[in-house]
Amino acid sequence: MINREWHLRSRPVGWPKPEDFALVETEAPAPGEGQVLVRNTYLSVDPYMRGRMSAAKSYAEPYRLGAVMLGGAVGEVIASNADGIAVGDHVLHYLGWREYAAVDAAQAVKVDPEAAPLSAYLGVLGMTGLTAYAGLLRTASFKEGDAVFVSGAAGAVGSQVGQLARLKGASRVVGSAGSDEKVRLLVEEYGFDAAFNYRNGPVAEQLRTAAPDGIDVYFDNVGGEHLEAAVGALNLRGRIAICGMISVYNNTEPAPGPRNLARLIQTRGRIEGFLVGDHYDLQPQFVREVGPWVASGRLKYRETVVQGIENNLEAFLGVLRGDNTGKMIVKL
């Protein structure tokens, strides 16, 4: 069987360019001892992948030049040399950016396509959902009555953060997004109390209008101007959880930090970054609590689905541009 997979040819400088990548045809691998062969059905593309394309030291190993890249994927087992996983099972794993993958059984998690659509295990019920849950509840120490501001709120993580805050009794939930259509989605479908298009004016001014009494929690997916505005709006003992800073991922020079950090002294505010990998102990609790909300429709989600592995790179670039509403998924 022919297996198409995406390789990193050169490390991008600034915005990734098509010539930094190559779609390569190889032979589908045979599963070794303790492995299963998975025909991938859905692939995930996520902002953190931009960091792995750089050689800079980070929390995740850089992608190797001339080798297939990695990412979340879910698919069907078509051959098995492992106990406990049979042909026909569906599994979640992290050998994406390819059509077929030989996966160590210990690194594969069986998922039930009857309980939820397969793509949901890459988003609302997967790493994306756990990121929202852990960042809001543990890192930001959310409590009932808090006023919450979420940047990148129409994205996969941000949309879930806002809904979780609402379901858990936030006094006010405010989101920012990059289009008027996404702003309407936040208010009309996801139940945000207010939202604004950050392209329509200074973030600080729009946030002041949307949250006139200030904010207790800021969940940051964007950084830059948004972070500075949030520091300015922070109430006494407010908390900021740094999940991502997509506004600076393609910068070739260090981005200036917020100019108003001294305000944290006045507010006794706290800023803390986090990685979802440090919070996998919350996974059982997350599934128990959030699964029923998803099944009942109380927690809504959207996906932007791109067809075909040949469009995997364009889907990734679309995430960096903010083209997606909800989770960006590639369907093979």
mmCIF file of N, CA, C and O in Angstrom, residues 13-14 49 64 80 82 110 156 176 216 219-220 224 229 245 270 279 284 295 303-304 320:
data_model
loop_
_atom_site.group_PDB
_atom_site.id
_atom_site.type_symbol
_atom_site.label_atom_id
_atom_site.label_comp_id
_atom_site.label_asym_id
_atom_site.label_seq_id
_atom_site.Cartn_x
_atom_site.Cartn_y
_atom_site.Cartn_z
ATOM 1 N N VAL A 13 11.408 30.234 8.647
ATOM 2 C CA VAL A 13 11.781 31.503 9.247
ATOM 3 C C VAL A 13 10.595 32.442 9.038
ATOM 4 O O VAL A 13 10.210 32.721 7.909
ATOM 5 N N GLY A 14 10.005 32.899 10.129
ATOM 6 C CA GLY A 14 8.764 33.659 10.002
ATOM 7 C C GLY A 14 7.627 32.714 9.646
ATOM 8 O O GLY A 14 7.535 31.594 10.150
ATOM 9 N N MET A 49 2.333 23.021 16.861
ATOM 10 C CA MET A 49 3.202 22.394 15.868
ATOM 11 C C MET A 49 4.183 23.384 15.259
ATOM 12 O O MET A 49 5.268 22.988 14.804
ATOM 13 N N ARG A 64 12.232 16.453 13.137
ATOM 14 C CA ARG A 64 13.507 16.209 12.459
ATOM 15 C C ARG A 64 13.375 16.563 10.979
ATOM 16 O O ARG A 64 12.355 16.256 10.340
ATOM 17 N N SER A 80 -2.844 -6.191 13.476
ATOM 18 C CA SER A 80 -2.448 -6.108 14.873
ATOM 19 C C SER A 80 -1.472 -7.213 15.239
ATOM 20 O O SER A 80 -1.698 -8.378 14.937
ATOM 21 N N ALA A 82 -0.488 -7.055 18.577
ATOM 22 C CA ALA A 82 -0.515 -6.654 19.980
ATOM 23 C C ALA A 82 -1.750 -7.229 20.667
ATOM 24 O O ALA A 82 -2.831 -7.299 20.070
ATOM 25 N N LYS A 110 -7.748 3.117 22.807
ATOM 26 C CA LYS A 110 -8.980 2.717 22.118
ATOM 27 C C LYS A 110 -10.087 3.734 22.379
ATOM 28 O O LYS A 110 -10.259 4.213 23.507
ATOM 29 N N ALA A 156 -10.804 26.032 19.027
ATOM 30 C CA ALA A 156 -11.181 24.773 19.671
ATOM 31 C C ALA A 156 -11.070 24.857 21.187
ATOM 32 O O ALA A 156 -11.971 24.425 21.913
ATOM 33 N N SER A 176 -12.956 37.191 22.655
ATOM 34 C CA SER A 176 -12.538 37.926 21.467
ATOM 35 C C SER A 176 -12.345 36.941 20.328
ATOM 36 O O SER A 176 -11.999 35.777 20.535
ATOM 37 N N ASP A 216 -11.802 38.567 36.426
ATOM 38 C CA ASP A 216 -11.117 37.806 37.475
ATOM 39 C C ASP A 216 -10.189 36.751 36.887
ATOM 40 O O ASP A 216 -9.204 36.362 37.523
ATOM 41 N N PHE A 219 -7.978 33.726 30.142
ATOM 42 C CA PHE A 219 -7.414 32.535 29.505
ATOM 43 C C PHE A 219 -6.818 32.992 28.181
ATOM 44 O O PHE A 219 -7.536 33.383 27.257
ATOM 45 N N ASP A 220 -5.482 32.936 28.087
ATOM 46 C CA ASP A 220 -4.773 33.551 26.973
ATOM 47 C C ASP A 220 -4.369 32.530 25.918
ATOM 48 O O ASP A 220 -3.583 31.621 26.187
ATOM 49 N N GLY A 224 0.387 39.141 23.218
ATOM 50 C CA GLY A 224 0.473 40.463 22.619
ATOM 51 C C GLY A 224 -0.474 41.472 23.236
ATOM 52 O O GLY A 224 -0.558 41.626 24.464
ATOM 53 N N ALA A 229 -4.057 44.074 27.534
ATOM 54 C CA ALA A 229 -5.409 44.527 27.863
ATOM 55 C C ALA A 229 -5.954 43.776 29.071
ATOM 56 O O ALA A 229 -6.621 44.369 29.944
ATOM 57 N N MET A 245 0.271 31.708 22.583
ATOM 58 C CA MET A 245 0.476 33.097 22.149
ATOM 59 C C MET A 245 0.611 33.115 20.636
ATOM 60 O O MET A 245 1.667 33.439 20.092
ATOM 61 N N ARG A 270 -1.843 37.191 39.286
ATOM 62 C CA ARG A 270 -0.951 36.059 39.039
ATOM 63 C C ARG A 270 -1.026 35.661 37.575
ATOM 64 O O ARG A 270 -2.119 35.555 37.009
ATOM 65 N N HIS A 279 -1.116 17.702 33.190
ATOM 66 C CA HIS A 279 -2.415 17.597 33.862
ATOM 67 C C HIS A 279 -3.212 16.370 33.412
ATOM 68 O O HIS A 279 -4.442 16.365 33.535
ATOM 69 N N PRO A 284 -9.614 11.419 33.775
ATOM 70 C CA PRO A 284 -10.850 10.716 34.182
ATOM 71 C C PRO A 284 -11.932 11.668 34.679
ATOM 72 O O PRO A 284 -13.107 11.530 34.319
ATOM 73 N N ALA A 295 -22.679 15.055 25.274
ATOM 74 C CA ALA A 295 -23.718 14.144 24.796
ATOM 75 C C ALA A 295 -25.102 14.788 24.818
ATOM 76 O O ALA A 295 -25.928 14.552 23.923
ATOM 77 N N GLU A 303 -16.353 22.049 14.321
ATOM 78 C CA GLU A 303 -15.125 21.610 13.677
ATOM 79 C C GLU A 303 -15.044 22.234 12.287
ATOM 80 O O GLU A 303 -16.063 22.412 11.626
ATOM 81 N N THR A 304 -13.838 22.577 11.889
ATOM 82 C CA THR A 304 -13.567 22.974 10.514
ATOM 83 C C THR A 304 -12.850 21.795 9.870
ATOM 84 O O THR A 304 -11.739 21.449 10.293
ATOM 85 N N LEU A 320 -2.949 28.912 11.825
ATOM 86 C CA LEU A 320 -2.120 30.066 12.170
ATOM 87 C C LEU A 320 -2.775 31.380 11.737
ATOM 88 O O LEU A 320 -2.597 32.411 12.392
#
